[in-house]
Coordinates of C-alpha atoms in Angstrom, one line a residue:
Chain A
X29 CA -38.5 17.8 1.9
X30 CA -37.2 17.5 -1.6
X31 CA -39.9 16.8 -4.3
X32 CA -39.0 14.0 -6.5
X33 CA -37.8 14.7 -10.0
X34 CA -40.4 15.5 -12.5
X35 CA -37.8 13.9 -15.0
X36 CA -39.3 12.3 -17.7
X37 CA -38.2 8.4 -17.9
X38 CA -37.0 6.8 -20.9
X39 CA -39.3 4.0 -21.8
X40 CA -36.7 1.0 -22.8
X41 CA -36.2 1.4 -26.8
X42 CA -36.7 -2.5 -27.6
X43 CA -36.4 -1.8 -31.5
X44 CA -32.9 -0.1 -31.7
X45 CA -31.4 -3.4 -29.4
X46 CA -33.2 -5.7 -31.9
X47 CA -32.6 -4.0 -34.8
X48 CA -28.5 -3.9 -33.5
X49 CA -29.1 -7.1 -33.1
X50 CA -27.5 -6.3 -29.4
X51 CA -27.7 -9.4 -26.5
X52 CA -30.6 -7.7 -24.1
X53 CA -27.6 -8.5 -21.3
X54 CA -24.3 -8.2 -22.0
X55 CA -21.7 -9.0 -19.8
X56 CA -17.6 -9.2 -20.2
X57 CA -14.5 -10.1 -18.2
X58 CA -16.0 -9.2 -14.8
X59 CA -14.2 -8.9 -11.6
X60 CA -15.4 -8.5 -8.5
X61 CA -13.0 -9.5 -5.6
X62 CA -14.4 -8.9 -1.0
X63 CA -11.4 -8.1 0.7
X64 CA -8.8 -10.6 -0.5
X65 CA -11.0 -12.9 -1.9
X66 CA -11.9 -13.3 -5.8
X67 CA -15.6 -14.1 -6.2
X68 CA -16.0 -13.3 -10.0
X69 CA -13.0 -13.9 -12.0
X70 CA -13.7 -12.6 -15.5
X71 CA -17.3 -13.9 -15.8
X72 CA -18.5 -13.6 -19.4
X73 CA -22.3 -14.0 -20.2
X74 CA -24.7 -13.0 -22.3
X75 CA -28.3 -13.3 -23.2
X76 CA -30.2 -13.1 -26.1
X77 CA -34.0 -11.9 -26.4
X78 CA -36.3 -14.4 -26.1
X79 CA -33.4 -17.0 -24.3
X80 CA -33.8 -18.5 -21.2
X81 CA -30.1 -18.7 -19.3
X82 CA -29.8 -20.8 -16.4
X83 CA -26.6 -20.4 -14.0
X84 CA -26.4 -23.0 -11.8
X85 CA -23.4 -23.7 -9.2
X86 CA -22.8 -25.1 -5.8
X87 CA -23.1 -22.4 -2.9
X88 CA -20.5 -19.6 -2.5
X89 CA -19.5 -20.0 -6.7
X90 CA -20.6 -16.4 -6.7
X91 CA -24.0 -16.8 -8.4
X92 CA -25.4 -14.7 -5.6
X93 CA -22.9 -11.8 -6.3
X94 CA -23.4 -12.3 -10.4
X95 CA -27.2 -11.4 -9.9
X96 CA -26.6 -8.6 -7.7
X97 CA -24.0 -7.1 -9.8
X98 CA -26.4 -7.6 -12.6
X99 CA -29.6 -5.6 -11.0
X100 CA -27.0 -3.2 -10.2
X101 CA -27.3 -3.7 -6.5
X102 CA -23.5 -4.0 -6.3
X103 CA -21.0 -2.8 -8.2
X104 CA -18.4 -5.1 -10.6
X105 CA -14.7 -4.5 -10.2
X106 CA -13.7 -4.6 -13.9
X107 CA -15.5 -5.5 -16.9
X108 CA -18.1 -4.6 -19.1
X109 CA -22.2 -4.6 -18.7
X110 CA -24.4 -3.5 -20.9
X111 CA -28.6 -3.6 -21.5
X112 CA -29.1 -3.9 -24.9
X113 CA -27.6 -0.5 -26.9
X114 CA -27.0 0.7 -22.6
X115 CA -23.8 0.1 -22.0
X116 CA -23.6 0.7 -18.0
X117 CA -19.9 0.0 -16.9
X118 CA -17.0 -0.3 -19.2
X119 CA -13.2 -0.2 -18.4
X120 CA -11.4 3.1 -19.3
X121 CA -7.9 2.8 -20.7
X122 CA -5.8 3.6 -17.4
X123 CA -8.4 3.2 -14.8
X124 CA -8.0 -0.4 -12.7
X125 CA -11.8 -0.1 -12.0
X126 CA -14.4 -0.2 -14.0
X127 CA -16.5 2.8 -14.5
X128 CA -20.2 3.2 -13.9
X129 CA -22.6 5.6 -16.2
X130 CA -25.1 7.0 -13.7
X131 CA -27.5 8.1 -16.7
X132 CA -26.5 4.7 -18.0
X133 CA -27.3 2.9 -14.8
X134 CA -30.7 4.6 -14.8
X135 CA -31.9 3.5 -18.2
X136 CA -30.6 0.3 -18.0
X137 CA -32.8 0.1 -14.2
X138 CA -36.1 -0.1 -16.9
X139 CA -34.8 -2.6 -18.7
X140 CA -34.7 -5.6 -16.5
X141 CA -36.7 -6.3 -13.1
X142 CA -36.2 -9.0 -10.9
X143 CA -37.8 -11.5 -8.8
X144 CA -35.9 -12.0 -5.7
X145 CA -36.2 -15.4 -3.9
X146 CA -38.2 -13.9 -0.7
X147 CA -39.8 -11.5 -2.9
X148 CA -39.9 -8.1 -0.8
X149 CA -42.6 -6.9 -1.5
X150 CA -44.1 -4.3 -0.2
X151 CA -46.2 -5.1 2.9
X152 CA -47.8 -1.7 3.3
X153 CA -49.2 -1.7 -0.2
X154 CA -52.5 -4.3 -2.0
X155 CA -51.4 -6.7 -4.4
X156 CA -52.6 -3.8 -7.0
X157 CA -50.6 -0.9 -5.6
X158 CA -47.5 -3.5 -5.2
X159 CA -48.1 -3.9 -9.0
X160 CA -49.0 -0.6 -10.4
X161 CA -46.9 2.2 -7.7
X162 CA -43.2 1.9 -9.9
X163 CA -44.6 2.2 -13.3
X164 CA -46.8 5.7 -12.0
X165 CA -44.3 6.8 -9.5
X166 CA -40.8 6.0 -11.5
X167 CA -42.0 6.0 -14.8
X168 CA -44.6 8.9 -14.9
X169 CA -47.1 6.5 -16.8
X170 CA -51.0 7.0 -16.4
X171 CA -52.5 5.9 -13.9
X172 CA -55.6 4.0 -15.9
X173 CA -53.4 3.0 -18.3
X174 CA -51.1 1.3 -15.9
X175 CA -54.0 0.2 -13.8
X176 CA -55.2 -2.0 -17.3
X177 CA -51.9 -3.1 -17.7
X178 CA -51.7 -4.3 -13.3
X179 CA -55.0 -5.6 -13.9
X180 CA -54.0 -7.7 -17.2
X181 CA -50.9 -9.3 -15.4
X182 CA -52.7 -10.5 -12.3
X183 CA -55.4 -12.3 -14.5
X184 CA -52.2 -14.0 -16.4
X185 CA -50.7 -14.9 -13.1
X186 CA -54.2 -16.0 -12.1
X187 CA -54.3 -13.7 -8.9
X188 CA -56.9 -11.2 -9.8
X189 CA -58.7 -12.3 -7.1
X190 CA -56.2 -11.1 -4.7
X191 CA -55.9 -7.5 -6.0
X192 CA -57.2 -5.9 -3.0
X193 CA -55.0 -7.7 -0.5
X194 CA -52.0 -6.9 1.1
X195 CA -48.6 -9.6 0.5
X196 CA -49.1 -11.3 3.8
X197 CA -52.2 -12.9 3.6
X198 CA -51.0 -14.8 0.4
X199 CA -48.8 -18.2 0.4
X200 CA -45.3 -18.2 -0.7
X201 CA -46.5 -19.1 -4.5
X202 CA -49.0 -16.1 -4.5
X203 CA -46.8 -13.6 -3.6
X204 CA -44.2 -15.0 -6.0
X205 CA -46.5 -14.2 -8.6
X206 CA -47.4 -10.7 -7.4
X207 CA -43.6 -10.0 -7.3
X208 CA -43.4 -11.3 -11.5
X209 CA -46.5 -9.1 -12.2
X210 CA -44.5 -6.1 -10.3
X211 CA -41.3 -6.5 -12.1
X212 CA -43.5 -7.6 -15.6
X213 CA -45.8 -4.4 -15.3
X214 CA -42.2 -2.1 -15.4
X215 CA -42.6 -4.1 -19.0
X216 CA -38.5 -4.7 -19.2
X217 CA -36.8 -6.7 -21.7
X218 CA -34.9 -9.0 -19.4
X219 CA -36.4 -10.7 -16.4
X220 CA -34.2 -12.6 -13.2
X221 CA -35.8 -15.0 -11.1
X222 CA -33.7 -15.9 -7.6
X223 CA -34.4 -19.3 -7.0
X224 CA -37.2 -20.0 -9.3
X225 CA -38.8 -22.7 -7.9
X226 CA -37.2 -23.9 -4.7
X227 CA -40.4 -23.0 -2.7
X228 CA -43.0 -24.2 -5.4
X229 CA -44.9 -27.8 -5.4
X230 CA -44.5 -29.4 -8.5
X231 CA -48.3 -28.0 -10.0
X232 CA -46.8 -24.6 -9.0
X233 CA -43.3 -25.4 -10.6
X234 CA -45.1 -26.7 -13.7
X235 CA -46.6 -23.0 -14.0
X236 CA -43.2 -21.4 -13.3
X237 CA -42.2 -24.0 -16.5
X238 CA -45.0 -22.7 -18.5
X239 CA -44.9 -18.7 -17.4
X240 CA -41.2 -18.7 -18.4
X241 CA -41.0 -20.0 -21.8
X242 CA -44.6 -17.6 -22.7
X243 CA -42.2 -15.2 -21.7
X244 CA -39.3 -16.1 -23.8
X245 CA -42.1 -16.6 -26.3
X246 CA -42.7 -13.2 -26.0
X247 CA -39.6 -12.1 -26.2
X248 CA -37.9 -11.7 -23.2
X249 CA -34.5 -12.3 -21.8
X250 CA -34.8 -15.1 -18.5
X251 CA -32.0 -15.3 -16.4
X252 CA -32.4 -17.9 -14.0
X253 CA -30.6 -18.5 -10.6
X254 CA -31.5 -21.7 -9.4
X255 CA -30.1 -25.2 -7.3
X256 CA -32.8 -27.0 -9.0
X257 CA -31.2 -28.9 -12.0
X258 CA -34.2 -30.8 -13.4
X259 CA -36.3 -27.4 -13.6
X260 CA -33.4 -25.4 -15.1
X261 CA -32.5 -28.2 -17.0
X262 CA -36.4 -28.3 -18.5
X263 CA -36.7 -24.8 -18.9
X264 CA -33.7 -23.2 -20.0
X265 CA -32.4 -23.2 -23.6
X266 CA -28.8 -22.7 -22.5
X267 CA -26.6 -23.6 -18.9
X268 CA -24.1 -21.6 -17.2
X269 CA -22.2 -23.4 -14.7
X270 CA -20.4 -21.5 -12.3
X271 CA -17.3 -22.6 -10.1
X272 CA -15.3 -20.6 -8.1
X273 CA -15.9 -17.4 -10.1
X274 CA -15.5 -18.7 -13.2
X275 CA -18.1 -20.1 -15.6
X276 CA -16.2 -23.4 -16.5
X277 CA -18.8 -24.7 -18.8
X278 CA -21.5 -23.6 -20.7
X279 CA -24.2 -24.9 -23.4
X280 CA -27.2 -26.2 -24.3
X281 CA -29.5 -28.0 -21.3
X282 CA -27.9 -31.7 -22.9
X283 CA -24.2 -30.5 -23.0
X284 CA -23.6 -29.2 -19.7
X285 CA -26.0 -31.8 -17.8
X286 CA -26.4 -34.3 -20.0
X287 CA -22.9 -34.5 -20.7
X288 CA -20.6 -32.7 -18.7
X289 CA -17.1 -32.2 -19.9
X290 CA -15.3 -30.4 -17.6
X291 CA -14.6 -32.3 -13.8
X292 CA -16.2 -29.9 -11.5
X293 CA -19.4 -29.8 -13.4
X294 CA -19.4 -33.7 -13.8
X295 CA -18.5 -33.9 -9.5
X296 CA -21.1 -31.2 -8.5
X297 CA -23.9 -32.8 -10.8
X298 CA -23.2 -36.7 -9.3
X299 CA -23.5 -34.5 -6.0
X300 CA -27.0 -32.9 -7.1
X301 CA -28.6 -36.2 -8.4
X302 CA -29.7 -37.0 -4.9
Chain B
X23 CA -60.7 27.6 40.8
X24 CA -61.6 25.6 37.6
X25 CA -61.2 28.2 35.3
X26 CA -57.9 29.1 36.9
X27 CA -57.0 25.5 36.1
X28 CA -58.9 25.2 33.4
X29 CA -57.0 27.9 31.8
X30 CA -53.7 26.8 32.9
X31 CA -54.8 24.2 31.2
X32 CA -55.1 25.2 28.1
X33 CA -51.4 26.3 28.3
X34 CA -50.0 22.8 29.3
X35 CA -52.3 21.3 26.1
X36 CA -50.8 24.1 23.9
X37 CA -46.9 23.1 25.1
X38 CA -48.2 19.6 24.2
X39 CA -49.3 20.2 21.0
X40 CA -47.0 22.3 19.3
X41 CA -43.5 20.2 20.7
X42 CA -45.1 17.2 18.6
X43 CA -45.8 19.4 15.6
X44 CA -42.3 20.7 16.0
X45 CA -40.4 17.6 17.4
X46 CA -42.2 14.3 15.2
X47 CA -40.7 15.9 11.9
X48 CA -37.8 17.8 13.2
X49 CA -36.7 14.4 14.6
X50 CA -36.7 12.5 10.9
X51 CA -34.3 15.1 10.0
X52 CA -32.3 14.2 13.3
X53 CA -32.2 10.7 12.5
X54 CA -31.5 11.4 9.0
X55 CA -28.5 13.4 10.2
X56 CA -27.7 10.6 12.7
X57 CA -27.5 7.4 9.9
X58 CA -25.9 9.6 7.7
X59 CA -22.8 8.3 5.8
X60 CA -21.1 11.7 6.4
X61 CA -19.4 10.9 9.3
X62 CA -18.8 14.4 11.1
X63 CA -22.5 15.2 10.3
X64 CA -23.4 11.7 12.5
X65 CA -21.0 12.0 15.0
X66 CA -22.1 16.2 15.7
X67 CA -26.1 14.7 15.5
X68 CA -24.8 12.1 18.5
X69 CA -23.0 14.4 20.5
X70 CA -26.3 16.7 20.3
X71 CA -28.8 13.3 21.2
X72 CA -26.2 12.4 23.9
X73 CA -26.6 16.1 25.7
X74 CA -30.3 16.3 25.2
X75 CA -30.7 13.0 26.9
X76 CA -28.1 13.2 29.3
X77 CA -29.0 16.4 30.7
X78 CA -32.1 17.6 32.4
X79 CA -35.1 19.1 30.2
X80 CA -35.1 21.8 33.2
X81 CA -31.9 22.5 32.5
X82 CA -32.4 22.8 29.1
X83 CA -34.8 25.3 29.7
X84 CA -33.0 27.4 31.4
X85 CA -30.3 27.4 29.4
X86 CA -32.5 28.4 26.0
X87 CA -34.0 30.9 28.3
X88 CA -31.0 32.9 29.2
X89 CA -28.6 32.4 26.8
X90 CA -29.9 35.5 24.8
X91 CA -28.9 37.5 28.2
X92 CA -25.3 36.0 28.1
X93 CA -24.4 35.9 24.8
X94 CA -25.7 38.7 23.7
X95 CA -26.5 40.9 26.7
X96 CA -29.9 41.6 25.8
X97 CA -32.5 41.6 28.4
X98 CA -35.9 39.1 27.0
X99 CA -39.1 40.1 27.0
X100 CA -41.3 37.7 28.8
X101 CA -42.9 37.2 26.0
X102 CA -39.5 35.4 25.1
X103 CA -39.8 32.7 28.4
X104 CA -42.6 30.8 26.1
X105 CA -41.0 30.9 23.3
X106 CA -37.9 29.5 25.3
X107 CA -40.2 26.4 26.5
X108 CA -41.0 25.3 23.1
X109 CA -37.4 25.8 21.8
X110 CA -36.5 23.3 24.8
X111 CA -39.2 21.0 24.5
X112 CA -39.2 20.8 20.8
X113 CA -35.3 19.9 20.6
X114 CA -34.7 17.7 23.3
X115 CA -38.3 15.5 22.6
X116 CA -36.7 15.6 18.5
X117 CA -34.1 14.2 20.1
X118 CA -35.7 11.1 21.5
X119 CA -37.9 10.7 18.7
X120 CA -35.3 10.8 16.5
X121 CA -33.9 7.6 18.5
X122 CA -36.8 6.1 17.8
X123 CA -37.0 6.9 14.2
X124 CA -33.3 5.4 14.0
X125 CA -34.3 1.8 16.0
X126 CA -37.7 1.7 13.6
X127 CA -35.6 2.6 10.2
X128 CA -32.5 0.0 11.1
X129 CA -34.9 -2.8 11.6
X130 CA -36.2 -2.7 8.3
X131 CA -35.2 -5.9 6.2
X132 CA -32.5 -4.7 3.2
X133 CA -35.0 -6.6 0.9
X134 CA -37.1 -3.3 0.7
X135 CA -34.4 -1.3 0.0
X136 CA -32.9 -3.4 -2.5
X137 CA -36.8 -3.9 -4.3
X138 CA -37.3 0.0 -4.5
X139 CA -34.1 0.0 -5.8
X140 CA -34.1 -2.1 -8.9
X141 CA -37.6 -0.8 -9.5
X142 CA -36.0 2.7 -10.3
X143 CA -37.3 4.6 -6.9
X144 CA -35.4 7.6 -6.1
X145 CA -33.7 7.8 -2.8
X146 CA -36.3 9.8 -1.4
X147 CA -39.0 8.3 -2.8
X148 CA -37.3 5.2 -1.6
X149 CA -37.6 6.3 1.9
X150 CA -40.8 8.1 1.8
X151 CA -43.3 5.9 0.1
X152 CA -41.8 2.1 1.2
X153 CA -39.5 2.7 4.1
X154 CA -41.5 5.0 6.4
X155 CA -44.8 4.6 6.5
X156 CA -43.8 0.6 7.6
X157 CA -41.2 2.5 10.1
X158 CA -43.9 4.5 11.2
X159 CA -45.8 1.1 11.8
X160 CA -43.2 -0.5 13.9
X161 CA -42.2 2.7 16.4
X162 CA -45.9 3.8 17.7
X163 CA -45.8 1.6 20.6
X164 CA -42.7 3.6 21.5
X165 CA -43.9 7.1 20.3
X166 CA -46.9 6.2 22.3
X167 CA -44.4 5.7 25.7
X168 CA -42.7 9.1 25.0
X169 CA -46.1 11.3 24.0
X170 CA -47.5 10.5 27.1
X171 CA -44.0 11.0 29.2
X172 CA -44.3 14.2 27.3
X173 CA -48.0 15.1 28.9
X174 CA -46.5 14.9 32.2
X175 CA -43.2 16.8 31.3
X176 CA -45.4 20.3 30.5
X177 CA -45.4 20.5 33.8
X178 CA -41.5 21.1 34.3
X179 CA -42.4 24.5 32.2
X180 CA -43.3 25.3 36.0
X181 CA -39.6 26.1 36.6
X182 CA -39.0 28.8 34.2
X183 CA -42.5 30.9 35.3
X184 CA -44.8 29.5 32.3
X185 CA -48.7 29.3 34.0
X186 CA -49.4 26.0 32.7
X187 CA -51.6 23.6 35.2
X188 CA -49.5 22.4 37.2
X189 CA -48.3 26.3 38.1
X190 CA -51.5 27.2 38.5
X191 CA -52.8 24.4 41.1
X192 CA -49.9 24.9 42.8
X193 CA -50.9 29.0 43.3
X194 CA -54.3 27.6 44.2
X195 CA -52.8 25.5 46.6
X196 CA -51.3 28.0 48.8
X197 CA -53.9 30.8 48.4
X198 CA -56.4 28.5 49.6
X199 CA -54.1 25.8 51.9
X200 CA -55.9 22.8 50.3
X201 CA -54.6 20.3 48.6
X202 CA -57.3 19.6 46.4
X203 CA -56.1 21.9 43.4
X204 CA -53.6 19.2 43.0
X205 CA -55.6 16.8 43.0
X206 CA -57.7 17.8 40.3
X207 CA -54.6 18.5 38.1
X208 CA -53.5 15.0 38.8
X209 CA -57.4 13.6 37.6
X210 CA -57.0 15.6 34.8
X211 CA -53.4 14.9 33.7
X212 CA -54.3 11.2 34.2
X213 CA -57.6 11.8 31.9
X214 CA -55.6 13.5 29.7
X215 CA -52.9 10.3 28.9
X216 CA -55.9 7.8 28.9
X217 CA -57.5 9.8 26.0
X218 CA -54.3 9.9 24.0
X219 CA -53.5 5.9 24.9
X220 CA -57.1 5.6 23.5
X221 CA -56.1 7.5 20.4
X222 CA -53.2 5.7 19.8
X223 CA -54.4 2.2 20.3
X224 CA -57.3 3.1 17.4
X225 CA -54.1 4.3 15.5
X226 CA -52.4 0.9 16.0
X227 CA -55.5 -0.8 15.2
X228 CA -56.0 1.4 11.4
X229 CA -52.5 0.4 10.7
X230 CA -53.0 -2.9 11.6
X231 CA -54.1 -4.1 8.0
X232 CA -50.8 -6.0 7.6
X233 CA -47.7 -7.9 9.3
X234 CA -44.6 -8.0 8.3

């Protein structure tokens, strides 16, 4: 069977984005249509280090698609996305699509991880191995090293006493915390979360609250998917609301759900109250 | 008479053992082939799964066994009609493993494809570290059906002159018109399958550490 690569992987290069002064994600006019049907009609969106972005929308706006276009588990029609100074799709002068960078894609792959909303971890591997196997296998970092680092996160996420279990003799909340130490440990600059908090109690939500902004603190990059207006509303420095594809308002937590402007947000907020 | 069958014996556990070193990895490859997105490559792996299963492993045999002679016109040595058995065994049990392979690897949730993903796994890493050693989880009840079919299936190796057990009891049987040959072979075929059943259940029990 084919060895893996010995390739070396770039470690993400946070100065050169700051120093640029470079959004950590950067998206632009994207497109992404199933079939006949638009779900992303040039979406623009960006985030800064160290901002927490919430896009919030009623089901089927395309949040869904967004996020998965974003991890690079799907592909965008036309547009632009870029990581910081990694710019991973652009459109070419001439070509209706828009075209993907493989090296691009792969550098771009250390800079954010994600927290999906059922997790997936791994059920075959501990709570350590789920935490430290990436950064050794993929990133050819040493093993101690990363093992202090795994070790480190799961104390902060206040799981170090599950180390040396496997995912499915945690609750929901646990293994949501394993799955942040697994994508933290990668150390990338931008972080997703799918649906934050939809399966947290309020003590547990109230930690998510907390987590995030040290994060942002530290400066990372949050995007946040969620239904859950008062979290995102809490947390988040600025809103994204998506409709139909589009993002038809945006601003701080105040503007867009404080004081919507625009119709649809004002109609699918009155709808959320309850 | 025991070390007649005892020695014939030996054959049947030496068919055994080499069609699963042979067929367990040989039929990754198969079911690699088979979920390939290269169509003509999946279609040519089904048409080669339909005809081993479809077809009689006797048949099989025989086929492997002369088609030297036929296509070639060469007479075989007989050291050639062993070497026929395990070509036989080992493709047509690769077959059905690979069948299994295929059921175990589509019923794994997208979600660990899609985590290895993002993480930055390569596609074989991907598949080698997170997807199969949890497909390898799910199938052993069903590898477990087919190794012990396979126990019992050494003895079709009869056909084509091999002296594996159950060639020998039968010899036994008619030099000394008793019946009893066979039915020692039968105790020890059945002893045989209750050893590897108690094998495999410690198996399922090691990799029982986790659900998913």
């Amino acid at each position: 069977m084919t060895k893996p690569k010995t390739r070396e992987m770039p470690r993400p290069d946070i100065s050169l984005t700051s120093a640029l002064g470079l959004p950590a994600v950067y998206v632009k006019d994207a497109r992404k249509s199933f079939g006949d049907k638009e779900v992303l009609r040039d979406v623009s969106l960006s985030i800064k280090q160290g901002e927490v972005v919430s896009l919030i929308g009623p089901s089927g706006a395309g949040k869904s698609t967004l996020l998965r276009c974003l991890t690079l588990l799907d592909t965008f029609d036309s547009g632009e996305l870029a990581y910081g100074n990694v710019r991973v799709c652009a459109n070419v002068p001439g070509e209706s699509r828009t075209t993907y960078d493989k090296e691009a894609e792969r550098q771009a792959r250390m800079r954010f991880g994600i927290v999906f909303q059922n997790y997936n971890l791994f059920p075959h591997y501990t709570v350590l191995k789920n935490v430290m196997d990436a950064p050794i296998v993929v990133q050819k970092r040493d093993p101690k090293e990363v093992e202090e680092q795994a070790r480190k996160l799961l104390e902060r996420l206040d799981i170090a006493d599950h180390a040396d279990k496997v995912p499915d003799q945690l609750s929901g909340g646990q293994q949501q915390r394993v799955a942040i130490a697994r994508a933290l440990c990668m150390n990338p600059q931008v972080i997703y979360f799918d649906e934050a908090t939809s399966a947290l109690d309020p003590k547990l939500t109230q930690d998510m609250h907390r987590l995030i902004r040290e994060l942002a603190h530290d400066g990372m990059a949050v995007g946040i998917v969620t239904h859950e207006m008062g979290f995102a509303r809490d947390v988040s420095d600025r809103i994204a609301f998506l409709f139909d594809g589009q993002i038809v308002e945006e601003g701080t937590p105040d503007e867009v759900i404080g004081n919507p402007s625009d119709p649809r947000t004002k109609a699918f907020l009155a709808n959320a109250e309850d | 008479m025991t070390g007649m069958l005892l020695n014939g014996y030996v054959v049947s556990l030496q068919i055994f053992a080499l069609t699963l070193i042979g067929a367990i990895p040989l039929g990754v490859l198969v079911a690699l082939g088979r979920l390939s997105r290269f169509k003509p490559l999946s279609w040519l792996v089904g048409l080669y799964i339909s005809l081993m299963r479809g077809t009689p492993l006797m048949l099989q045999m025989f086929a492997v066994f002369f088609i030297p002679y036929y296509l070639f016109g060469q007479q075989t040595g007989p050291d050639y009609m062993f070497v026929a058995v395990m070509i036989a065994f080992i493709v047509n049990y690769a077959a059905y493993f690979a069948e299994i392979y295929r059921s175990g690897i589509q019923s794994m949730p997208r979600g660990q494809y899609e985590a290895a993903q993002v993480l930055g796994y390569s596609r074989t890493q991907r598949f080698f570290r997170i997807i199969l050693p949890q497909v390898f989880k799910r199938i052993l009840p069903a590898m477990g059906n087919e190794i012990v079919t396979l126990v019992k299936d050494t003895s079709l190796a009869f056909s084509i002159g091999i002296a594996e057990m159950f060639t020998t009891s039968r010899a036994l049987v008619a030099s000394q018109r008793s019946m009893v040959p066979f039915a020692i072979a039968a105790l020890i075929y059945w002893i045989t399958c209750l050893v590897i059943e108690f094998v495999l259940r410690r198996i399922e029990k090691r990799m029982d550490y986790y659900h998913d």
